PDB file of C-alpha atoms in Angstrom:
ATOM      1  CA  MET A   1      93.578  97.748 117.213  1.00 40.00           C
ATOM      2  CA  SER A   2      96.225  96.651 114.601  1.00 42.00           C
ATOM      3  CA  THR A   3      99.530  94.995 115.971  1.00 38.00           C
ATOM      4  CA  GLY A   4     102.432  97.303 116.255  1.00 40.00           C
ATOM      5  CA  SER A   5     100.410 100.390 116.863  1.00 43.00           C
ATOM      6  CA  LEU A   6      98.938 101.964 119.887  1.00 40.00           C
ATOM      7  CA  VAL A   7      96.702 104.968 120.925  1.00 44.00           C
ATOM      8  CA  ALA A   8      98.896 107.732 122.012  1.00 51.00           C
ATOM      9  CA  SER A   9      98.156 110.399 124.482  1.00 57.00           C
ATOM     10  CA  ALA A  10      99.495 113.840 124.478  1.00 57.00           C
ATOM     11  CA  GLY A  11     102.391 114.224 127.013  1.00 69.00           C
ATOM     12  CA  TRP A  12     103.404 117.637 128.834  1.00 76.00           C
ATOM     13  CA  PRO A  13     105.635 119.230 126.253  1.00 80.00           C
ATOM     14  CA  MET A  14     103.272 118.915 123.459  1.00 82.00           C
ATOM     15  CA  THR A  15     100.344 120.110 125.753  1.00 86.00           C
ATOM     16  CA  VAL A  16     102.432 123.338 126.735  1.00 90.00           C
ATOM     17  CA  ALA A  17     103.348 124.081 123.092  1.00 91.00           C
ATOM     18  CA  SER A  18      99.763 123.744 122.281  1.00 92.00           C
ATOM     19  CA  VAL A  19      98.116 125.851 125.263  1.00 93.00           C
ATOM     20  CA  VAL A  20     100.650 128.715 124.033  1.00 95.00           C
ATOM     21  CA  ALA A  21      99.636 128.299 120.343  1.00 94.00           C
ATOM     22  CA  LEU A  22      95.894 128.379 121.543  1.00 95.00           C
ATOM     23  CA  LEU A  23      96.661 131.637 123.785  1.00 95.00           C
ATOM     24  CA  ALA A  24      98.218 133.276 120.700  1.00 95.00           C
ATOM     25  CA  TYR A  25      96.022 132.483 118.047  1.00 95.00           C
ATOM     26  CA  ALA A  26      93.153 133.312 120.166  1.00 94.00           C
ATOM     27  CA  ALA A  27      94.407 136.858 121.072  1.00 93.00           C
ATOM     28  CA  THR A  28      95.169 137.343 117.455  1.00 91.00           C
ATOM     29  CA  ALA A  29      91.385 136.411 116.431  1.00 90.00           C
ATOM     30  CA  VAL A  30      90.115 138.947 119.236  1.00 90.00           C
ATOM     31  CA  ARG A  31      92.923 141.639 118.257  1.00 87.00           C
ATOM     32  CA  ALA A  32      91.867 141.335 114.416  1.00 82.00           C
ATOM     33  CA  GLN A  33      87.969 141.809 115.161  1.00 81.00           C
ATOM     34  CA  VAL A  34      88.546 144.402 117.454  1.00 79.00           C
ATOM     35  CA  ILE A  35      90.486 146.222 114.733  1.00 75.00           C
ATOM     36  CA  ALA A  36      88.199 145.405 111.890  1.00 67.00           C
ATOM     37  CA  GLY A  37      85.340 146.548 113.901  1.00 65.00           C
ATOM     38  CA  ALA A  38      87.183 149.942 114.468  1.00 60.00           C
ATOM     39  CA  ALA A  39      88.215 150.299 110.757  1.00 55.00           C
ATOM     40  CA  ALA A  40      84.796 150.374 109.702  1.00 53.00           C
ATOM     41  CA  LEU A  41      84.266 153.633 111.743  1.00 52.00           C
ATOM     42  CA  PRO A  42      85.705 156.267 110.030  1.00 54.00           C
ATOM     43  CA  ALA A  43      86.519 158.443 113.403  1.00 48.00           C
ATOM     44  CA  SER A  44      88.514 155.568 114.531  1.00 47.00           C
ATOM     45  CA  ALA A  45      90.396 154.706 111.247  1.00 45.00           C
ATOM     46  CA  PRO A  46      93.602 156.565 111.944  1.00 48.00           C
ATOM     47  CA  THR A  47      94.069 154.316 115.135  1.00 45.00           C
ATOM     48  CA  ALA A  48      93.269 151.293 113.707  1.00 42.00           C
ATOM     49  CA  ALA A  49      96.278 150.854 111.748  1.00 45.00           C
ATOM     50  CA  ALA A  50      98.368 151.245 114.801  1.00 42.00           C
ATOM     51  CA  PRO A  51      98.439 148.125 116.519  1.00 46.00           C
ATOM     52  CA  ARG A  52      98.825 145.750 113.294  1.00 54.00           C
ATOM     53  CA  GLY A  53     102.615 144.908 114.321  1.00 66.00           C
ATOM     54  CA  LEU A  54     101.196 143.258 117.631  1.00 78.00           C
ATOM     55  CA  GLU A  55      98.656 141.141 115.552  1.00 78.00           C
ATOM     56  CA  GLY A  56     101.042 139.856 113.411  1.00 82.00           C
ATOM     57  CA  GLY A  57     103.547 139.143 116.070  1.00 87.00           C
ATOM     58  CA  LEU A  58     100.942 137.195 118.036  1.00 90.00           C
ATOM     59  CA  LEU A  59     100.035 135.516 115.053  1.00 92.00           C
ATOM     60  CA  MET A  60     103.737 134.339 114.567  1.00 92.00           C
ATOM     61  CA  LEU A  61     104.131 133.415 118.161  1.00 94.00           C
ATOM     62  CA  GLY A  62     101.427 130.905 117.583  1.00 95.00           C
ATOM     63  CA  TRP A  63     102.624 129.620 114.336  1.00 95.00           C
ATOM     64  CA  LEU A  64     105.950 128.990 115.918  1.00 96.00           C
ATOM     65  CA  ALA A  65     104.525 127.376 119.629  1.00 95.00           C
ATOM     66  CA  GLN A  66     102.454 125.097 116.820  1.00 94.00           C
ATOM     67  CA  GLY A  67     105.694 124.029 115.029  1.00 93.00           C
ATOM     68  CA  VAL A  68     106.871 122.880 118.592  1.00 93.00           C
ATOM     69  CA  ALA A  69     103.848 120.935 119.239  1.00 90.00           C
ATOM     70  CA  ILE A  70     104.131 119.342 115.792  1.00 89.00           C
ATOM     71  CA  ALA A  71     107.746 118.490 115.895  1.00 87.00           C
ATOM     72  CA  VAL A  72     107.387 116.806 119.571  1.00 84.00           C
ATOM     73  CA  HIS A  73     104.242 115.222 118.266  1.00 76.00           C
ATOM     74  CA  ALA A  74     105.703 113.374 115.094  1.00 73.00           C
ATOM     75  CA  ALA A  75     108.764 112.607 117.153  1.00 72.00           C
ATOM     76  CA  GLY A  76     106.822 111.121 119.715  1.00 67.00           C
ATOM     77  CA  LEU A  77     109.505 112.783 121.963  1.00 66.00           C
ATOM     78  CA  ASP A  78     106.864 112.845 125.251  1.00 60.00           C
ATOM     79  CA  LEU A  79     106.267 109.146 124.581  1.00 58.00           C
ATOM     80  CA  ASP A  80     108.302 105.901 125.803  1.00 51.00           C
ATOM     81  CA  PRO A  81     109.439 104.340 123.034  1.00 52.00           C
ATOM     82  CA  PRO A  82     109.487 107.273 121.134  1.00 56.00           C
ATOM     83  CA  GLY A  83     108.273 107.087 117.378  1.00 59.00           C
ATOM     84  CA  THR A  84     106.335 108.804 114.783  1.00 65.00           C
ATOM     85  CA  ARG A  85     102.268 109.277 115.283  1.00 70.00           C
ATOM     86  CA  PHE A  86      99.550 109.398 112.383  1.00 75.00           C
ATOM     87  CA  GLY A  87      96.245 110.682 112.584  1.00 81.00           C
ATOM     88  CA  PHE A  88      93.749 112.922 111.086  1.00 85.00           C
ATOM     89  CA  ALA A  89      94.376 115.616 113.555  1.00 87.00           C
ATOM     90  CA  PRO A  90      97.996 115.647 112.997  1.00 87.00           C
ATOM     91  CA  ALA A  91      97.894 115.859 109.589  1.00 88.00           C
ATOM     92  CA  LEU A  92      95.342 118.749 109.568  1.00 90.00           C
ATOM     93  CA  SER A  93      97.477 120.810 112.147  1.00 92.00           C
ATOM     94  CA  LEU A  94     100.361 120.283 109.939  1.00 91.00           C
ATOM     95  CA  THR A  95      98.465 121.336 106.758  1.00 92.00           C
ATOM     96  CA  VAL A  96      97.230 124.570 108.583  1.00 94.00           C
ATOM     97  CA  TRP A  97     100.767 124.843 109.596  1.00 94.00           C
ATOM     98  CA  LEU A  98     102.334 124.912 106.229  1.00 93.00           C
ATOM     99  CA  VAL A  99      99.380 127.433 104.854  1.00 92.00           C
ATOM    100  CA  LEU A 100     100.685 130.053 107.570  1.00 93.00           C
ATOM    101  CA  ALA A 101     104.004 129.356 106.780  1.00 92.00           C
ATOM    102  CA  VAL A 102     103.149 130.108 102.854  1.00 90.00           C
ATOM    103  CA  TYR A 103     101.206 133.263 104.351  1.00 88.00           C
ATOM    104  CA  ALA A 104     104.029 134.479 106.292  1.00 87.00           C
ATOM    105  CA  ILE A 105     106.358 134.355 103.290  1.00 86.00           C
ATOM    106  CA  GLU A 106     103.595 135.930 101.150  1.00 83.00           C
ATOM    107  CA  SER A 107     102.747 138.856 103.581  1.00 80.00           C
ATOM    108  CA  ARG A 108     106.076 140.310 103.219  1.00 79.00           C
ATOM    109  CA  VAL A 109     105.392 141.367  99.329  1.00 75.00           C
ATOM    110  CA  LEU A 110     101.650 140.938  99.367  1.00 74.00           C
ATOM    111  CA  PRO A 111      99.961 142.167 103.285  1.00 71.00           C
ATOM    112  CA  LEU A 112      96.632 140.699 103.669  1.00 73.00           C
ATOM    113  CA  PRO A 113      95.728 141.375 107.397  1.00 73.00           C
ATOM    114  CA  ALA A 114      92.185 140.538 106.355  1.00 73.00           C
ATOM    115  CA  LEU A 115      93.267 136.731 106.476  1.00 81.00           C
ATOM    116  CA  GLN A 116      94.726 136.861 110.062  1.00 86.00           C
ATOM    117  CA  ARG A 117      91.713 136.203 111.849  1.00 88.00           C
ATOM    118  CA  VAL A 118      90.757 133.160 109.450  1.00 89.00           C
ATOM    119  CA  LEU A 119      94.148 131.938 109.737  1.00 92.00           C
ATOM    120  CA  ALA A 120      94.088 132.361 113.529  1.00 93.00           C
ATOM    121  CA  LEU A 121      90.983 130.506 113.849  1.00 94.00           C
ATOM    122  CA  LEU A 122      91.897 127.642 111.648  1.00 94.00           C
ATOM    123  CA  GLY A 123      95.171 127.819 113.564  1.00 94.00           C
ATOM    124  CA  GLY A 124      93.358 127.443 117.145  1.00 95.00           C
ATOM    125  CA  ALA A 125      91.162 124.745 115.904  1.00 96.00           C
ATOM    126  CA  SER A 126      93.725 122.521 114.149  1.00 94.00           C
ATOM    127  CA  VAL A 127      95.699 122.656 117.712  1.00 94.00           C
ATOM    128  CA  ALA A 128      92.900 122.014 119.637  1.00 94.00           C
ATOM    129  CA  LEU A 129      92.222 118.879 117.407  1.00 91.00           C
ATOM    130  CA  ALA A 130      95.414 117.685 117.334  1.00 88.00           C
ATOM    131  CA  LEU A 131      95.610 117.640 121.065  1.00 86.00           C
ATOM    132  CA  ALA A 132      92.203 116.131 121.646  1.00 86.00           C
ATOM    133  CA  PHE A 133      93.054 113.393 118.852  1.00 85.00           C
ATOM    134  CA  PRO A 134      97.031 112.947 118.857  1.00 79.00           C
ATOM    135  CA  GLY A 135      96.586 110.112 116.676  1.00 76.00           C
ATOM    136  CA  GLU A 136      98.705 106.646 117.202  1.00 73.00           C
ATOM    137  CA  LEU A 137     102.256 105.675 117.378  1.00 67.00           C
ATOM    138  CA  ARG A 138     103.587 103.350 114.615  1.00 63.00           C
ATOM    139  CA  ALA A 139     106.688 101.953 113.661  1.00 55.00           C
ATOM    140  CA  HIS A 140     107.974 103.356 110.668  1.00 52.00           C
ATOM    141  CA  ALA A 141     106.939 101.911 107.092  1.00 51.00           C
ATOM    142  CA  GLY A 142     109.108  99.472 105.591  1.00 56.00           C
ATOM    143  CA  SER A 143     109.541 101.188 102.265  1.00 61.00           C
ATOM    144  CA  PRO A 144     112.204 104.152 102.401  1.00 65.00           C
ATOM    145  CA  TRP A 145     109.444 105.914  99.946  1.00 66.00           C
ATOM    146  CA  ALA A 146     106.823 106.247 102.524  1.00 71.00           C
ATOM    147  CA  PRO A 147     108.215 109.252 104.534  1.00 72.00           C
ATOM    148  CA  ILE A 148     108.541 111.022 101.167  1.00 79.00           C
ATOM    149  CA  HIS A 149     105.148 110.132 100.164  1.00 79.00           C
ATOM    150  CA  TRP A 150     103.514 111.167 103.157  1.00 82.00           C
ATOM    151  CA  VAL A 151     105.569 114.427 103.089  1.00 84.00           C
ATOM    152  CA  LEU A 152     104.307 115.139  99.580  1.00 88.00           C
ATOM    153  CA  GLY A 153     101.249 114.427 100.479  1.00 88.00           C
ATOM    154  CA  ILE A 154     100.895 117.206 103.480  1.00 89.00           C
ATOM    155  CA  ALA A 155     102.407 119.859 101.328  1.00 91.00           C
ATOM    156  CA  SER A 156      99.962 119.191  98.669  1.00 93.00           C
ATOM    157  CA  TYR A 157      97.328 119.482 101.336  1.00 93.00           C
ATOM    158  CA  GLY A 158      99.006 122.973 102.495  1.00 92.00           C
ATOM    159  CA  LEU A 159      99.112 123.960  98.675  1.00 94.00           C
ATOM    160  CA  PHE A 160      95.810 123.697  97.892  1.00 95.00           C
ATOM    161  CA  GLY A 161      94.595 125.050 101.543  1.00 93.00           C
ATOM    162  CA  VAL A 162      96.351 128.199 100.491  1.00 92.00           C
ATOM    163  CA  ALA A 163      94.699 128.166  96.810  1.00 94.00           C
ATOM    164  CA  VAL A 164      91.555 127.858  98.558  1.00 94.00           C
ATOM    165  CA  LEU A 165      91.970 130.797 101.089  1.00 90.00           C
ATOM    166  CA  HIS A 166      92.762 132.956  98.034  1.00 89.00           C
ATOM    167  CA  ALA A 167      90.115 132.119  95.921  1.00 91.00           C
ATOM    168  CA  ALA A 168      87.698 132.832  98.802  1.00 88.00           C
ATOM    169  CA  LEU A 169      89.399 136.134  99.370  1.00 84.00           C
ATOM    170  CA  LEU A 170      88.748 136.788  95.641  1.00 84.00           C
ATOM    171  CA  ARG A 171      85.185 135.452  95.669  1.00 83.00           C
ATOM    172  CA  LYS A 172      84.575 138.186  98.441  1.00 80.00           C
ATOM    173  CA  ALA A 173      86.261 141.064  96.635  1.00 77.00           C
ATOM    174  CA  GLU A 174      84.173 139.975  93.173  1.00 76.00           C
ATOM    175  CA  GLN A 175      80.986 140.036  95.428  1.00 74.00           C
ATOM    176  CA  ARG A 176      81.426 143.420  96.663  1.00 72.00           C
ATOM    177  CA  LEU A 177      82.142 144.636  93.164  1.00 71.00           C
ATOM    178  CA  ARG A 178      78.323 143.883  92.811  1.00 69.00           C
ATOM    179  CA  LEU A 179      76.925 145.476  95.935  1.00 65.00           C
ATOM    180  CA  LYS A 180      75.712 148.909  96.256  1.00 52.00           C
ATOM    181  CA  PRO A 181      78.040 151.184  98.330  1.00 53.00           C
ATOM    182  CA  GLY A 182      77.925 150.567 101.681  1.00 52.00           C
ATOM    183  CA  ALA A 183      75.918 147.320 101.609  1.00 49.00           C
ATOM    184  CA  GLY A 184      77.916 144.489 103.455  1.00 49.00           C
ATOM    185  CA  ALA A 185      81.176 146.418 103.564  1.00 48.00           C
ATOM    186  CA  ARG A 186      81.826 145.214 106.895  1.00 49.00           C
ATOM    187  CA  ALA A 187      81.982 141.661 106.176  1.00 46.00           C
ATOM    188  CA  LEU A 188      83.997 141.994 102.829  1.00 48.00           C
ATOM    189  CA  PRO A 189      87.907 143.013 102.677  1.00 51.00           C
ATOM    190  CA  PRO A 190      88.813 146.172 102.308  1.00 50.00           C
ATOM    191  CA  GLN A 191      89.202 147.270  98.176  1.00 50.00           C
ATOM    192  CA  ASN A 192      90.178 150.303  96.109  1.00 47.00           C
ATOM    193  CA  ALA A 193      90.005 150.724  92.139  1.00 41.00           C
ATOM    194  CA  HIS A 194      93.090 148.553  92.141  1.00 47.00           C
ATOM    195  CA  GLY A 195      91.536 145.366  93.515  1.00 52.00           C
ATOM    196  CA  VAL A 196      91.518 144.104  97.237  1.00 53.00           C
ATOM    197  CA  PHE A 197      94.312 145.149  99.065  1.00 52.00           C
ATOM    198  CA  GLY A 198      95.716 147.419  96.487  1.00 51.00           C
ATOM    199  CA  LEU A 199      96.202 144.083  94.141  1.00 60.00           C
ATOM    200  CA  PRO A 200      94.594 143.850  91.188  1.00 70.00           C
ATOM    201  CA  LEU A 201      92.144 141.419  90.957  1.00 77.00           C
ATOM    202  CA  LEU A 202      93.347 139.481  87.929  1.00 80.00           C
ATOM    203  CA  ARG A 203      97.002 139.114  89.809  1.00 81.00           C
ATOM    204  CA  LEU A 204      95.224 137.773  92.672  1.00 82.00           C
ATOM    205  CA  GLU A 205      93.297 135.128  90.482  1.00 87.00           C
ATOM    206  CA  LYS A 206      96.574 134.296  88.777  1.00 87.00           C
ATOM    207  CA  LEU A 207      98.329 133.686  92.161  1.00 87.00           C
ATOM    208  CA  THR A 208      95.726 131.466  92.997  1.00 91.00           C
ATOM    209  CA  PHE A 209      95.997 129.318  90.020  1.00 93.00           C
ATOM    210  CA  ARG A 210      99.774 129.431  90.963  1.00 93.00           C
ATOM    211  CA  PHE A 211      99.441 127.353  93.751  1.00 94.00           C
ATOM    212  CA  VAL A 212      96.240 124.958  92.231  1.00 96.00           C
ATOM    213  CA  GLU A 213      99.415 124.396  89.863  1.00 95.00           C
ATOM    214  CA  ALA A 214     101.967 123.401  92.242  1.00 95.00           C
ATOM    215  CA  GLY A 215      99.718 121.727  94.604  1.00 95.00           C
ATOM    216  CA  PHE A 216      98.616 119.534  91.278  1.00 96.00           C
ATOM    217  CA  VAL A 217     102.313 118.577  90.584  1.00 96.00           C
ATOM    218  CA  VAL A 218     102.838 117.555  94.164  1.00 95.00           C
ATOM    219  CA  LEU A 219     100.001 115.756  94.354  1.00 95.00           C
ATOM    220  CA  SER A 220     100.521 113.878  91.138  1.00 95.00           C
ATOM    221  CA  ALA A 221     104.091 112.892  92.177  1.00 93.00           C
ATOM    222  CA  THR A 222     102.292 111.947  95.939  1.00 90.00           C
ATOM    223  CA  ILE A 223     100.029 109.405  94.133  1.00 90.00           C
ATOM    224  CA  VAL A 224     103.037 108.023  91.939  1.00 89.00           C
ATOM    225  CA  LEU A 225     104.837 107.453  94.979  1.00 85.00           C
ATOM    226  CA  GLY A 226     102.112 105.872  96.685  1.00 81.00           C
ATOM    227  CA  TRP A 227     101.354 103.623  93.716  1.00 80.00           C
ATOM    228  CA  TRP A 228     105.366 102.912  93.459  1.00 79.00           C
ATOM    229  CA  PHE A 229     105.806 101.332  96.854  1.00 73.00           C
ATOM    230  CA  ALA A 230     102.515 100.072  97.659  1.00 62.00           C
ATOM    231  CA  THR A 231     102.462  96.496  97.080  1.00 58.00           C
ATOM    232  CA  PRO A 232     100.087  95.451  96.349  1.00 63.00           C
ATOM    233  CA  TRP A 233      98.099  98.571  95.472  1.00 64.00           C
ATOM    234  CA  ARG A 234      94.730  99.040  97.552  1.00 74.00           C
ATOM    235  CA  TRP A 235      91.672 100.522  96.262  1.00 77.00           C
ATOM    236  CA  ASP A 236      90.553 101.832  99.560  1.00 79.00           C
ATOM    237  CA  HIS A 237      89.023 105.485 100.585  1.00 81.00           C
ATOM    238  CA  LYS A 238      92.293 107.204 100.525  1.00 83.00           C
ATOM    239  CA  ALA A 239      93.081 106.188  96.854  1.00 86.00           C
ATOM    240  CA  ILE A 240      89.927 106.606  95.644  1.00 90.00           C
ATOM    241  CA  PHE A 241      89.291 110.099  96.843  1.00 92.00           C
ATOM    242  CA  SER A 242      92.859 111.174  96.150  1.00 92.00           C
ATOM    243  CA  LEU A 243      92.415 109.862  92.339  1.00 94.00           C
ATOM    244  CA  LEU A 244      88.891 111.789  92.347  1.00 95.00           C
ATOM    245  CA  SER A 245      90.679 114.907  93.552  1.00 96.00           C
ATOM    246  CA  TRP A 246      93.182 114.511  90.966  1.00 96.00           C
ATOM    247  CA  ALA A 247      90.915 114.415  88.154  1.00 97.00           C
ATOM    248  CA  VAL A 248      89.191 117.384  89.062  1.00 97.00           C
ATOM    249  CA  PHE A 249      92.040 119.386  89.600  1.00 97.00           C
ATOM    250  CA  ALA A 250      93.286 118.234  86.101  1.00 97.00           C
ATOM    251  CA  GLY A 251      89.665 119.219  84.762  1.00 96.00           C
ATOM    252  CA  LEU A 252      90.080 122.613  86.690  1.00 96.00           C
ATOM    253  CA  LEU A 253      93.522 123.339  84.937  1.00 96.00           C
ATOM    254  CA  VAL A 254      92.404 121.985  81.464  1.00 96.00           C
ATOM    255  CA  GLY A 255      89.387 124.293  81.275  1.00 95.00           C
ATOM    256  CA  ARG A 256      91.311 127.153  82.867  1.00 93.00           C
ATOM    257  CA  HIS A 257      93.875 127.067  80.066  1.00 92.00           C
ATOM    258  CA  SER A 258      91.716 125.928  77.144  1.00 93.00           C
ATOM    259  CA  ARG A 259      88.468 127.437  77.844  1.00 89.00           C
ATOM    260  CA  GLY A 260      89.724 130.470  80.065  1.00 87.00           C
ATOM    261  CA  TRP A 261      87.669 129.119  83.506  1.00 88.00           C
ATOM    262  CA  ARG A 262      87.134 131.782  85.726  1.00 85.00           C
ATOM    263  CA  GLY A 263      85.102 133.176  88.737  1.00 83.00           C
ATOM    264  CA  ARG A 264      82.241 130.981  89.952  1.00 86.00           C
ATOM    265  CA  GLN A 265      83.041 128.385  87.753  1.00 89.00           C
ATOM    266  CA  ALA A 266      86.752 127.773  88.583  1.00 91.00           C
ATOM    267  CA  THR A 267      86.256 128.339  92.137  1.00 92.00           C
ATOM    268  CA  ARG A 268      83.542 125.663  92.433  1.00 93.00           C
ATOM    269  CA  TRP A 269      85.988 123.001  90.972  1.00 96.00           C
ATOM    270  CA  LEU A 270      88.880 124.184  93.186  1.00 96.00           C
ATOM    271  CA  TYR A 271      86.397 123.470  96.087  1.00 96.00           C
ATOM    272  CA  VAL A 272      85.255 120.241  95.178  1.00 97.00           C
ATOM    273  CA  GLY A 273      88.648 119.117  94.248  1.00 96.00           C
ATOM    274  CA  ALA A 274      89.865 120.250  97.856  1.00 95.00           C
ATOM    275  CA  GLY A 275      86.871 118.778  99.664  1.00 94.00           C
ATOM    276  CA  LEU A 276      87.793 115.519  97.825  1.00 94.00           C
ATOM    277  CA  LEU A 277      91.208 115.891  98.763  1.00 93.00           C
ATOM    278  CA  LEU A 278      90.406 116.320 102.205  1.00 91.00           C
ATOM    279  CA  LEU A 279      88.131 113.213 102.499  1.00 89.00           C
ATOM    280  CA  ALA A 280      91.197 111.137 101.141  1.00 88.00           C
ATOM    281  CA  TYR A 281      93.373 111.326 104.399  1.00 83.00           C
ATOM    282  CA  VAL A 282      91.914 113.434 106.971  1.00 84.00           C
ATOM    283  CA  GLY A 283      88.239 112.186 106.556  1.00 81.00           C
ATOM    284  CA  SER A 284      89.163 108.680 106.222  1.00 78.00           C
ATOM    285  CA  ARG A 285      91.330 108.849 109.163  1.00 79.00           C
ATOM    286  CA  PHE A 286      88.624 110.640 111.286  1.00 79.00           C
ATOM    287  CA  VAL A 287      86.121 108.019 110.207  1.00 77.00           C
ATOM    288  CA  LEU A 288      88.534 105.183 111.434  1.00 73.00           C
ATOM    289  CA  GLU A 289      89.639 107.007 114.688  1.00 74.00           C
ATOM    290  CA  VAL A 290      86.691 108.838 116.027  1.00 74.00           C
ATOM    291  CA  LEU A 291      83.457 107.325 114.385  1.00 73.00           C
ATOM    292  CA  LEU A 292      84.746 103.514 114.373  1.00 72.00           C
ATOM    293  CA  GLN A 293      87.431 104.220 116.946  1.00 67.00           C
ATOM    294  CA  ARG A 294      89.968 102.036 115.421  1.00 57.00           C
ATOM    295  CA  SER A 295      93.264 101.456 114.020  1.00 51.00           C
ATOM    296  CA  ALA A 296      94.229 101.340 110.248  1.00 48.00           C
ATOM    297  CA  LEU A 297      97.424 101.268 108.376  1.00 44.00           C
ATOM    298  CA  GLY A 298      98.175 104.332 106.450  1.00 47.00           C
TER     299      GLY A 298
END
């Protein structure tokens, strides 16, 4: 284990907040599944829309509790001495929390109830991982740019995470258009002549690439800052996978604007880029912390 760092265990404040978040996310997922099953039956359709408010409230409760757990976790308030923790699970938990934050804002103008179950499952999984692998306590980096670099990196994870969710929803909607009436209807989101949830598919596609473009800008700033304050620059797994993901996203945007890439081709590029970006920090830290069980800076 490296000097100046120690493996941290979750204290009771983080544990309590995490348990509340897990219960809220579990209740959200169960209710969403029950409502989806009831909505598939014509006779129960009028009653299926009634409990939506409770479902959204449970998801919001889980999001708030997860936010408290993340704040306690990041600040190390339940440790002596307090400090900032680093690890693959905290980074993943914060990423999912940001995705949920974007969903909460977006749902005010674009309700996407079919995503609630998926988001609840992702939220619960990320909370459980952060509770099981709370990371390590480490002194703050010497460069004042390091915290900004870390925040921008997590923000890019969140933006691309939202883009992936929208792309998956778009892919499901496109698959439904190719299906015969009634075939696989329960597995796909509700759709009418105007698209998915009344939103035209072209608009959903445009929204997806808005998140890709925003994530690309933030990722570019993250890489530049990392190169700026890192002396010397290290060609480690994090740097290599980050640059590879940046190149894939750049290729996707160039292909989108110059050749009009859409559908499966654009979605595949997005998935590959997001996968490489996930490997850059979360994947590398997972290998170090869980598989190799050792500490590493960054």
